[in-house]
């Protein structure tokens, strides 16, 4: 069973099962993980699903695309490995992935 860990800004860790083909945003919303709202339903239009990928994982999960960049560029807590989790469609190869949640979402 592949898992992902979400770490909130205050250090709490929430582990969830990764479902192949399901976005990290949807997984977080379905598991009621605090800090990810997914207000636009995964259209890369709200920025409420921002996560910071652990740097050791960024080459595996890939960097943000052009549409993501537009939204992330407006985010005050944007970091080098920031992604919109709605655009991160999980694969089993991501087993053990850790993402950090910013203190404030858009
Ligand atoms: Fe809106 Fe990801 S859910 S940008």
CSV table of C-alpha atoms in Angstrom, one decimal, residues 13-95:
chain,number,residue,atom,x,y,z
A,13,UNK,CA,1.7,14.7,10.2
A,14,UNK,CA,-1.2,13.1,8.4
A,15,UNK,CA,-0.6,9.9,6.4
A,16,UNK,CA,-3.0,8.8,3.6
A,17,UNK,CA,-3.2,6.0,1.1
A,18,UNK,CA,-2.1,7.0,-2.4
A,19,UNK,CA,-4.6,6.0,-5.0
A,20,UNK,CA,-3.2,5.6,-8.5
A,21,UNK,CA,-4.7,8.2,-10.8
A,22,UNK,CA,-6.2,10.3,-7.9
A,23,UNK,CA,-4.8,13.8,-7.2
A,24,UNK,CA,-3.1,14.6,-3.9
A,25,UNK,CA,-5.6,17.3,-3.5
A,26,UNK,CA,-8.6,14.9,-3.8
A,27,UNK,CA,-6.9,12.5,-1.4
A,28,UNK,CA,-6.4,15.2,1.2
A,29,UNK,CA,-10.0,16.5,0.9
A,30,UNK,CA,-11.4,12.9,1.1
A,31,UNK,CA,-9.3,12.3,4.2
A,32,UNK,CA,-10.3,15.7,5.8
A,33,UNK,CA,-6.6,16.7,6.1
A,34,UNK,CA,-6.5,20.3,7.3
A,35,UNK,CA,-4.9,22.9,5.2
A,36,UNK,CA,-6.0,21.7,1.7
A,37,UNK,CA,-9.4,23.0,0.6
A,38,UNK,CA,-9.5,22.4,-3.1
A,39,UNK,CA,-12.1,25.2,-3.6
A,40,UNK,CA,-12.0,25.1,-7.5
A,41,UNK,CA,-12.4,21.3,-7.6
A,42,UNK,CA,-9.0,20.7,-9.2
A,43,UNK,CA,-9.0,23.3,-12.1
A,44,UNK,CA,-5.8,25.0,-11.0
A,45,UNK,CA,-7.8,28.2,-10.5
A,46,UNK,CA,-7.9,28.8,-6.7
A,47,UNK,CA,-4.5,28.0,-5.1
A,48,UNK,CA,-6.1,26.4,-2.0
A,49,UNK,CA,-4.3,23.1,-2.6
A,50,UNK,CA,-0.7,24.5,-2.5
A,51,UNK,CA,1.9,22.1,-1.2
A,52,UNK,CA,5.6,22.2,-0.9
A,53,UNK,CA,7.1,19.0,-2.1
A,54,UNK,CA,10.1,17.6,-0.1
A,55,UNK,CA,13.1,18.5,-2.3
A,56,UNK,CA,14.2,14.9,-2.4
A,57,UNK,CA,11.0,14.0,-4.2
A,58,UNK,CA,10.7,16.9,-6.8
A,59,UNK,CA,12.4,15.0,-9.6
A,60,UNK,CA,10.2,12.0,-9.1
A,61,UNK,CA,6.9,13.9,-9.0
A,62,UNK,CA,7.9,16.6,-11.4
A,63,UNK,CA,7.8,20.4,-11.3
A,64,UNK,CA,4.9,22.7,-11.9
A,65,UNK,CA,3.6,23.3,-15.4
A,66,UNK,CA,2.7,26.5,-17.0
A,67,UNK,CA,-0.9,26.7,-15.7
A,68,UNK,CA,0.3,25.9,-12.2
A,69,UNK,CA,3.0,28.6,-12.4
A,70,UNK,CA,0.4,31.3,-13.1
A,71,UNK,CA,-1.4,30.4,-9.9
A,72,UNK,CA,1.6,29.7,-7.8
A,73,UNK,CA,3.2,33.0,-8.8
A,74,UNK,CA,0.5,34.8,-6.8
A,75,UNK,CA,1.1,32.7,-3.7
A,76,UNK,CA,3.1,34.6,-1.0
A,77,UNK,CA,4.4,31.3,0.5
A,78,UNK,CA,5.6,29.9,-2.8
A,79,UNK,CA,8.8,27.9,-2.6
A,80,UNK,CA,11.1,26.3,-5.2
A,81,UNK,CA,9.4,23.0,-4.9
A,82,UNK,CA,5.8,24.3,-4.7
A,83,UNK,CA,3.0,22.5,-6.5
A,84,UNK,CA,-0.7,22.6,-6.8
A,85,UNK,CA,-1.7,19.3,-5.4
A,86,UNK,CA,-4.7,19.1,-7.6
A,87,UNK,CA,-2.3,18.8,-10.6
A,88,UNK,CA,-0.3,16.0,-8.9
A,89,UNK,CA,-1.9,12.7,-10.1
A,90,UNK,CA,-0.5,10.0,-7.9
A,91,UNK,CA,1.3,6.8,-9.0
A,92,UNK,CA,2.4,3.9,-6.9
A,93,UNK,CA,5.9,5.1,-7.5
A,94,UNK,CA,5.2,8.0,-5.1
A,95,UNK,CA,5.1,5.7,-2.1
